[in-house]
Coordinates of C-alpha atoms in Angstrom, one line a residue:
Chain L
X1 CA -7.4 -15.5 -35.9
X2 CA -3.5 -16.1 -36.5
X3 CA -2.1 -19.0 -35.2
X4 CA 0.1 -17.6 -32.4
X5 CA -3.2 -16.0 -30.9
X6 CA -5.2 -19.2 -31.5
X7 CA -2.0 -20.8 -29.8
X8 CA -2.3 -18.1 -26.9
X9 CA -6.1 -18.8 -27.0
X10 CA -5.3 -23.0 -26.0
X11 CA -2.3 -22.2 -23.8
X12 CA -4.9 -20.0 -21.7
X13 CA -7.6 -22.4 -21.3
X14 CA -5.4 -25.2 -20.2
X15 CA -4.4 -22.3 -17.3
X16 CA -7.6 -21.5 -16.6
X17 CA -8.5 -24.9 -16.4
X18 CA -5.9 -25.4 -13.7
X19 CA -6.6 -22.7 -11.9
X20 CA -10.6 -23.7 -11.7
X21 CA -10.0 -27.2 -10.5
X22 CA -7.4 -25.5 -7.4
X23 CA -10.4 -23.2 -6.4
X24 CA -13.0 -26.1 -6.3
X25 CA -10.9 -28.1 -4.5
X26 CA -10.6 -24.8 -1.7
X27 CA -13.8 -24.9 0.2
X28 CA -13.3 -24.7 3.9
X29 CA -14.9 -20.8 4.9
X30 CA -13.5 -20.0 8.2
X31 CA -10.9 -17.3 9.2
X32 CA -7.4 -17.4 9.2
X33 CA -4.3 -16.8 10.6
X34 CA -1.7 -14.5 8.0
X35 CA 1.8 -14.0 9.4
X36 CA 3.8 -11.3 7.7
X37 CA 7.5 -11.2 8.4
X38 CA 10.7 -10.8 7.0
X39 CA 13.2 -7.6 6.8
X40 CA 11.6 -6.1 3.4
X41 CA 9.4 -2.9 3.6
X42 CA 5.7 -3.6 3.2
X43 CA 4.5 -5.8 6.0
X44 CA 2.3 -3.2 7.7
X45 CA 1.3 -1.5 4.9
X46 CA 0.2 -5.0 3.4
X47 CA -1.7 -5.8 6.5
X48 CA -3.4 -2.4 6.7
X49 CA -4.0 -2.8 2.5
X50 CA -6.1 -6.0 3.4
X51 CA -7.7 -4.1 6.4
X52 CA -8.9 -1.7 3.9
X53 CA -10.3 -4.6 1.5
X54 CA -11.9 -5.6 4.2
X55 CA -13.8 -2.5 5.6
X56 CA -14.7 -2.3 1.8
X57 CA -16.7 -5.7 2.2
X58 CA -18.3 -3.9 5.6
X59 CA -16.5 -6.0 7.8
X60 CA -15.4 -4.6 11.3
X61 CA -11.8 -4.3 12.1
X62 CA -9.2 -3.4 14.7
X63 CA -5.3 -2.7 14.5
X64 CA -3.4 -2.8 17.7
X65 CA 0.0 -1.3 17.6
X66 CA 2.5 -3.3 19.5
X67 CA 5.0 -0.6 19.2
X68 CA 4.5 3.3 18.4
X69 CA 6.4 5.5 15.9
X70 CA 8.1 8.1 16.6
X71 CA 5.9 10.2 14.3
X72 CA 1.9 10.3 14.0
X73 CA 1.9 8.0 11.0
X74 CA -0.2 8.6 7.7
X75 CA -2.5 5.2 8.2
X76 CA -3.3 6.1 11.2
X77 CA -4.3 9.8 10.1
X78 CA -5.7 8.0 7.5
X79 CA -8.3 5.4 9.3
X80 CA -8.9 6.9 12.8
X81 CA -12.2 8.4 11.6
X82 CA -13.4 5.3 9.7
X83 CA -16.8 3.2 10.7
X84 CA -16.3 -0.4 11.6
X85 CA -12.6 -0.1 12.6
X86 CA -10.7 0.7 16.0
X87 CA -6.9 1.7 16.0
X88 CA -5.1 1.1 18.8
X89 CA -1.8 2.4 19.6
X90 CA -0.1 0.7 22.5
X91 CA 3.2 0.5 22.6
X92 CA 5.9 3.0 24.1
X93 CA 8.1 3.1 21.3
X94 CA 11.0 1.3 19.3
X95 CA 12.7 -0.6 22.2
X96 CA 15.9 1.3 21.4
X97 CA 13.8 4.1 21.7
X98 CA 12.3 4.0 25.4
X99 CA 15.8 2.3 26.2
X100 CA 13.6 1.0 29.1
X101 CA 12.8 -2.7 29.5
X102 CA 10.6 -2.3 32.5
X103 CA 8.1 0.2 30.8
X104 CA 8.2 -1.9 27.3
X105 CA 7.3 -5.1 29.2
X106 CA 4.3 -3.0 31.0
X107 CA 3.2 -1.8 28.3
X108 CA 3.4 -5.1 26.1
X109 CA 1.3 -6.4 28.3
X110 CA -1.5 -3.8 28.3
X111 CA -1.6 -4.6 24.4
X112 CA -1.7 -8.4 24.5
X113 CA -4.7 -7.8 27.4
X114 CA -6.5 -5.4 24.8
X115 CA -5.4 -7.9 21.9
X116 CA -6.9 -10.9 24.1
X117 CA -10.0 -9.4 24.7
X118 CA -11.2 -8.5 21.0
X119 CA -10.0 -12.5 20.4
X120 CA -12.9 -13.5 22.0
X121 CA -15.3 -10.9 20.4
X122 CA -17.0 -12.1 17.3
X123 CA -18.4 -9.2 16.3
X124 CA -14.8 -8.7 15.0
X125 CA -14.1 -10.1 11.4
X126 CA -10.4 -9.0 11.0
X127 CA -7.1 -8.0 13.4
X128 CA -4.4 -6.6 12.9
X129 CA -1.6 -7.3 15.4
X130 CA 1.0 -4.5 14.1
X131 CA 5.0 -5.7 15.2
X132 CA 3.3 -7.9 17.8
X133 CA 6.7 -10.1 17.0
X134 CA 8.9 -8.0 18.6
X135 CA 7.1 -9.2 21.9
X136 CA 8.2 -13.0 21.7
X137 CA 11.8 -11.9 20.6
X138 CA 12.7 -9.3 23.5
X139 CA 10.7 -11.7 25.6
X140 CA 8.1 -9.0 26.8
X141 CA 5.2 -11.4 26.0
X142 CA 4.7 -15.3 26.3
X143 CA 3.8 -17.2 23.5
X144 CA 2.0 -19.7 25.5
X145 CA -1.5 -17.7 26.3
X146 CA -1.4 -16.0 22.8
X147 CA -1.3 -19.7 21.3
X148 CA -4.4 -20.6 23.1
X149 CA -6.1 -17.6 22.1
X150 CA -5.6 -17.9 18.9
X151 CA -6.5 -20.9 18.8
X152 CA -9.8 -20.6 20.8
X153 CA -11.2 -17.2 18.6
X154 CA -14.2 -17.1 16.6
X155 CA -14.3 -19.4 13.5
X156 CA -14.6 -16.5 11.5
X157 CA -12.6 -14.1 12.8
X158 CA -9.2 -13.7 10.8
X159 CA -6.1 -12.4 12.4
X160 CA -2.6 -10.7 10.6
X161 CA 0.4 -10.6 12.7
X162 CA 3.3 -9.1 11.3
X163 CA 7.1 -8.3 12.5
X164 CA 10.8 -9.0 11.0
X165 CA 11.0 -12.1 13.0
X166 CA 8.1 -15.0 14.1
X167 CA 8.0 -16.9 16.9
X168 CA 8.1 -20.3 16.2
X169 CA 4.3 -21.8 18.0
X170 CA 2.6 -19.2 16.4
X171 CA 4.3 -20.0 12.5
X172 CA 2.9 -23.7 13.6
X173 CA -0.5 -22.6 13.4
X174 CA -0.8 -20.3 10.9
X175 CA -2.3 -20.8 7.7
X176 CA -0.7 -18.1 4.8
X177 CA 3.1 -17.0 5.7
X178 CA 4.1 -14.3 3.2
X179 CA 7.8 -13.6 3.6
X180 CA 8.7 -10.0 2.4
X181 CA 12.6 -9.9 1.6
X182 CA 14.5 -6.5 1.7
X183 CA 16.5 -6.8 -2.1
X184 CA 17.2 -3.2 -2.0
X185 CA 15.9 0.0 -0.5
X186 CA 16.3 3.8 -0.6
X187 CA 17.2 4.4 2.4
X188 CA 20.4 2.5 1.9
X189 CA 21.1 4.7 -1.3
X190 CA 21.2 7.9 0.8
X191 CA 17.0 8.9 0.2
X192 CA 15.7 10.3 3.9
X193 CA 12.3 8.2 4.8
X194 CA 9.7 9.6 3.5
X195 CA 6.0 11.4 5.1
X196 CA 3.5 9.1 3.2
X197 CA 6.3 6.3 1.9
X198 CA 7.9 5.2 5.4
X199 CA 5.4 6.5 7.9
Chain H
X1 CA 18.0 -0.4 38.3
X2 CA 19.0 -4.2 38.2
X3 CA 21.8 -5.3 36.1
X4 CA 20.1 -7.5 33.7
X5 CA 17.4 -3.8 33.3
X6 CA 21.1 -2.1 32.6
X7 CA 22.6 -4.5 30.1
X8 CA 19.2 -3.9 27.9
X9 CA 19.7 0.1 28.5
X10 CA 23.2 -0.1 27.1
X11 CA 22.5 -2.4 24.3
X12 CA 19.6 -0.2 23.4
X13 CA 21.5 3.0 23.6
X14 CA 24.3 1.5 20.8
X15 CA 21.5 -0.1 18.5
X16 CA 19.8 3.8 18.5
X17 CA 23.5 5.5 17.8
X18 CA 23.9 3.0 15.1
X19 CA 20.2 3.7 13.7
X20 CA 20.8 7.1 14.7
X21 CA 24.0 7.7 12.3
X22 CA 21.8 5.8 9.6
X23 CA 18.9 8.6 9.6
X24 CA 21.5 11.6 9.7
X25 CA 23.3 9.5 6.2
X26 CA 20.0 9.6 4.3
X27 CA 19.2 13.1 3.1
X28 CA 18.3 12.9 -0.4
X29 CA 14.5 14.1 -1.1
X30 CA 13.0 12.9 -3.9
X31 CA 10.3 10.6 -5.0
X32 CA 11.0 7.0 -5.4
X33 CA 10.1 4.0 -7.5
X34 CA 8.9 0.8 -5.1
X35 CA 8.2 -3.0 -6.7
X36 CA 6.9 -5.5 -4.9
X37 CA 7.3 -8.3 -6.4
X38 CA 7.4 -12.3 -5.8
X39 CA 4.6 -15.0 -6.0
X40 CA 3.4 -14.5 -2.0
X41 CA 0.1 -12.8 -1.0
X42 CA 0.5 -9.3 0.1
X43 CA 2.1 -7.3 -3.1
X44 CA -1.2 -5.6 -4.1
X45 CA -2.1 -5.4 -0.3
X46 CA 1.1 -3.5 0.5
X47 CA 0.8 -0.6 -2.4
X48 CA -2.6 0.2 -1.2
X49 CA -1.7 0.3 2.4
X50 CA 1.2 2.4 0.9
X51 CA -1.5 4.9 -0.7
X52 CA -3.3 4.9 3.0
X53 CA -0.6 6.3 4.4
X54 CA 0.2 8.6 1.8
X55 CA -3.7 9.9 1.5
X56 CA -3.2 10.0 5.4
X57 CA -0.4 12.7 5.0
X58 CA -2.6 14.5 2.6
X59 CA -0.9 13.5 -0.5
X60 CA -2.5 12.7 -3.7
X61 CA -2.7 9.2 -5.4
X62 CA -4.0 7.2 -8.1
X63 CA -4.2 3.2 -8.5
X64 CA -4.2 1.8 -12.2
X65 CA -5.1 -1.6 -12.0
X66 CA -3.7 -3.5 -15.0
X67 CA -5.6 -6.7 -14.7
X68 CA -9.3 -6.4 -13.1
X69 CA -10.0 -9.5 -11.4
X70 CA -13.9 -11.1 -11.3
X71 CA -15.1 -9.7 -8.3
X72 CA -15.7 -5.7 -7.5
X73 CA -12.3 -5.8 -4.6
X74 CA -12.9 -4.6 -1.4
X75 CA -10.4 -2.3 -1.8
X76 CA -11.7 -0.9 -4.7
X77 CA -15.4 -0.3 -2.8
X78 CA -13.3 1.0 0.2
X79 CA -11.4 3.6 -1.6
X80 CA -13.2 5.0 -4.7
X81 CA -15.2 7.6 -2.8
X82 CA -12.2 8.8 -0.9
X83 CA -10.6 12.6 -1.6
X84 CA -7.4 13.1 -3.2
X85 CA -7.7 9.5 -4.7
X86 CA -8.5 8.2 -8.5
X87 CA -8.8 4.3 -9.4
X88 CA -9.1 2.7 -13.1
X89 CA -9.7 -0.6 -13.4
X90 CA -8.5 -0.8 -16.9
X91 CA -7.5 -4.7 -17.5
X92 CA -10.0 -6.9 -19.1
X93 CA -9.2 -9.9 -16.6
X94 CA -6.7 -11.9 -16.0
X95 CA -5.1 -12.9 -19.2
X96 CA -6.3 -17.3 -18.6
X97 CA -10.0 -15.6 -18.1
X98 CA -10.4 -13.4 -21.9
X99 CA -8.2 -16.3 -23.4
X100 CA -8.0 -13.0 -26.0
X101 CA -4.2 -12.0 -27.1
X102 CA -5.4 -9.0 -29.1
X103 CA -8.6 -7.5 -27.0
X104 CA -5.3 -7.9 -23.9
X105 CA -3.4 -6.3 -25.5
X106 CA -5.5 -3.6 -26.4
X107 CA -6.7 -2.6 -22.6
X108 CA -2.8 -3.0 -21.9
X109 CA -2.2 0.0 -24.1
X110 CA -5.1 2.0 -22.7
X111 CA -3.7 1.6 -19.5
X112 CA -0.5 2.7 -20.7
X113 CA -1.4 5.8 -22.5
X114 CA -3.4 6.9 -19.0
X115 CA -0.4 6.2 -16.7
X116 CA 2.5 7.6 -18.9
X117 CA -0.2 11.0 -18.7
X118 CA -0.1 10.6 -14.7
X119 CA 3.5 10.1 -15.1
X120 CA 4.0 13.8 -16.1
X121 CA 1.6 15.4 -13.8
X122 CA 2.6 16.5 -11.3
X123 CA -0.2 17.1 -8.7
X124 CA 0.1 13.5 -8.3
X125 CA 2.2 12.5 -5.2
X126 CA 1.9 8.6 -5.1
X127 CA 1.2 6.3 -8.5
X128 CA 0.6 2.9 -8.5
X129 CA 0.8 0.8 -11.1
X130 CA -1.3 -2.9 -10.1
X131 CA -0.4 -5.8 -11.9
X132 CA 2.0 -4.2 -14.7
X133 CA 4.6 -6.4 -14.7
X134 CA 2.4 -8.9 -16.2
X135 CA 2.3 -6.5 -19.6
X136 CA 6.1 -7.2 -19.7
X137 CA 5.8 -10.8 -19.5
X138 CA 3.3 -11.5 -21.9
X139 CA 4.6 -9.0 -24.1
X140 CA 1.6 -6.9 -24.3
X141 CA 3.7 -3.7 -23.5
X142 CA 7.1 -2.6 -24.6
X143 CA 9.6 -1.9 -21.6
X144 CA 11.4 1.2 -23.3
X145 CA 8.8 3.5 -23.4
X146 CA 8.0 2.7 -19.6
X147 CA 11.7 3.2 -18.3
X148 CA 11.8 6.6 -20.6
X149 CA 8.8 7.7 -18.6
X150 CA 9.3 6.8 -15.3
X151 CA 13.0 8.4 -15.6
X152 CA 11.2 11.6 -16.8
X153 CA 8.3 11.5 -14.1
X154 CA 8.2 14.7 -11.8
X155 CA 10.9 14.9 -9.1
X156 CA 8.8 14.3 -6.0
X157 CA 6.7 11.8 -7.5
X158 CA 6.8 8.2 -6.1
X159 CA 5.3 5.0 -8.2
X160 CA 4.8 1.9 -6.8
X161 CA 5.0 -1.6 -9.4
X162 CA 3.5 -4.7 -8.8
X163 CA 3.4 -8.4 -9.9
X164 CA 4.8 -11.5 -9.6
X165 CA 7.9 -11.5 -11.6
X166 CA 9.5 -7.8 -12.9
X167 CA 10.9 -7.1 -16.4
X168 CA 15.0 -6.3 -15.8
X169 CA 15.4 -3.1 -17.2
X170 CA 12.9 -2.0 -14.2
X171 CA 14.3 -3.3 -11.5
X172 CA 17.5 -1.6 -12.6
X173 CA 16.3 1.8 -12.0
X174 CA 14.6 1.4 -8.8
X175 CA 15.0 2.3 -5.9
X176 CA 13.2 -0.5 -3.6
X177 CA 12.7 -3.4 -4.3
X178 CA 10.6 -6.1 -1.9
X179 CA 10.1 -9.7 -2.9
X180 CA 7.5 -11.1 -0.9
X181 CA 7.4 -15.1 -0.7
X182 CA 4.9 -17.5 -0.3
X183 CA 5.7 -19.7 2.6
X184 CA 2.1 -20.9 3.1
X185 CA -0.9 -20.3 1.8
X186 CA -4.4 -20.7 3.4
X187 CA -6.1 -22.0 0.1
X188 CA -3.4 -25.0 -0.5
X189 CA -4.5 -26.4 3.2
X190 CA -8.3 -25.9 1.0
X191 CA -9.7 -23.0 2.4
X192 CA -11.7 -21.1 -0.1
X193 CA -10.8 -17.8 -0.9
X194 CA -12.5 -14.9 1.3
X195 CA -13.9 -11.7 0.8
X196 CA -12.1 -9.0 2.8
X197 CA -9.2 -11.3 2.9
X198 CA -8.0 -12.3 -1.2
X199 CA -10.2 -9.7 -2.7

């Protein structure tokens, strides 16, 4: 063995070493809150990635779409027919879309009743609340009640909420933040979104 | 209609014009080269919810995992019997596990030689490339050859890139680029890492 690889070989192990006593000290098992946010692309198809990882482990799942595309998206082509996951889609539209506060708020509300219920069903492992932050921000939803049943699910149960911006109560209690930063995107250089890229 | 329902109808109908004109600006059609990258949770995630939506849409896709971690994934159990889909796990483990520069090295090439071959073919709609950047850090891969072939790859062919950090000369030809940051993360607060949620 040269001595860079032997060197390699030592800086490695010290890592490793590292990284072993982190995951001994980590042994709490319980679900847990994930809040995806920011302006970069990716925070859906992240929470829909770790939906499939899931469903791979046969864990039951549901996605509830806070607002609805204008197109039939590919994920949802994609998982409709699955086992062990339910994909709702409840919202009306992009808010600019509907141009109708009265029908967004009515219909926010159907999904945070839906959302509330499967909160308090354990024979769910994993939800996905799809751009439930838009809710708190055009103040169609209160952040009050979805605090408390968060906060009251199953101990097992893990939930992934994701949406540009977060109200503050629910970043309080969660337990992995991943911010997703736009640093460049196609779009802006002139390429048209895209059937299996954007939606 | 009151007046407070009419002030959100008339912001709404200016935030669509403005998105509007944005849509009718991008017209380009073409494939496009995606890298997530940053230390948050999510990267990997993303791509594959990526690939959903693309398999959705009835595109075709292929996952090279650079790294293979210790456990069989979930996502890897959830997708490998799906249609229109291929997945090689073709890392020996992360680099701290093998502690072994050359056998690294050597499934870094292997990996290489299989996706520059996917990089010309062009049944394949959606590539992604797990873990790469790492080969650039350590050094276990040259960039050149990788630039060359993603420049030559087929015109409607979109490749996603992951990993923490991204070598330059990549990030200079693509064309979207999200850096996803960890705010918080679950196992710091000690909670151990889940099935169907880290892997």
């Amino acid at each position: 063995m040269s001595t860079s690889d032997d060197l390699h070989k030592k800086k490695m192990a010290t890592k490793k070493a590292v990284k072993d006593a982190r995951i001994a000290q980590a042994t709490e098992e319980r679900g847990v809150l994930i809040l995806l946010k920011g302006n970069g692309k990716g925070k859906s198809s992240s929470a829909i990635g770790t939906m499939a990882r899931a469903l791979g482990h046969g864990k039951r799942c549901a996605v509830i779409q806070f607002i609805k595309g204008r197109n039939e998206t590919g994920e949802y082509r994609f998982f409709r027919d699955q086992d062990n996951l339910d994909w709702f889609i409840m919202g009306q539209g992009f808010t600019w879309e509907t141009q109708d506060k009265a029908q967004d708020i009515e219909a926010a509300q159907k999904a945070w009743a839906l959302a509330e219920k499967l909160l308090s069903d354990d024979t769910y492992d994993l939800l996905v609340f799809d751009e439930m932050s838009y809710m708190f921000k055009y103040e169609y939803l209160d952040v009050e009640p979805v605090i408390a049943a968060l906060k009251a699910r199953p101990k097992m149960q893990s939930v992934i909420i994701t949406g540009r911006t977060m109200a503050t109560p629910i970043q309080d209690i969660a337990d992995t933040i991943s911010v997703v930063q736009d640093e460049r995107h196609a779009f802006r250089q002139g390429v048209k979104a895209q059937a299996g890229i954007e939606f």
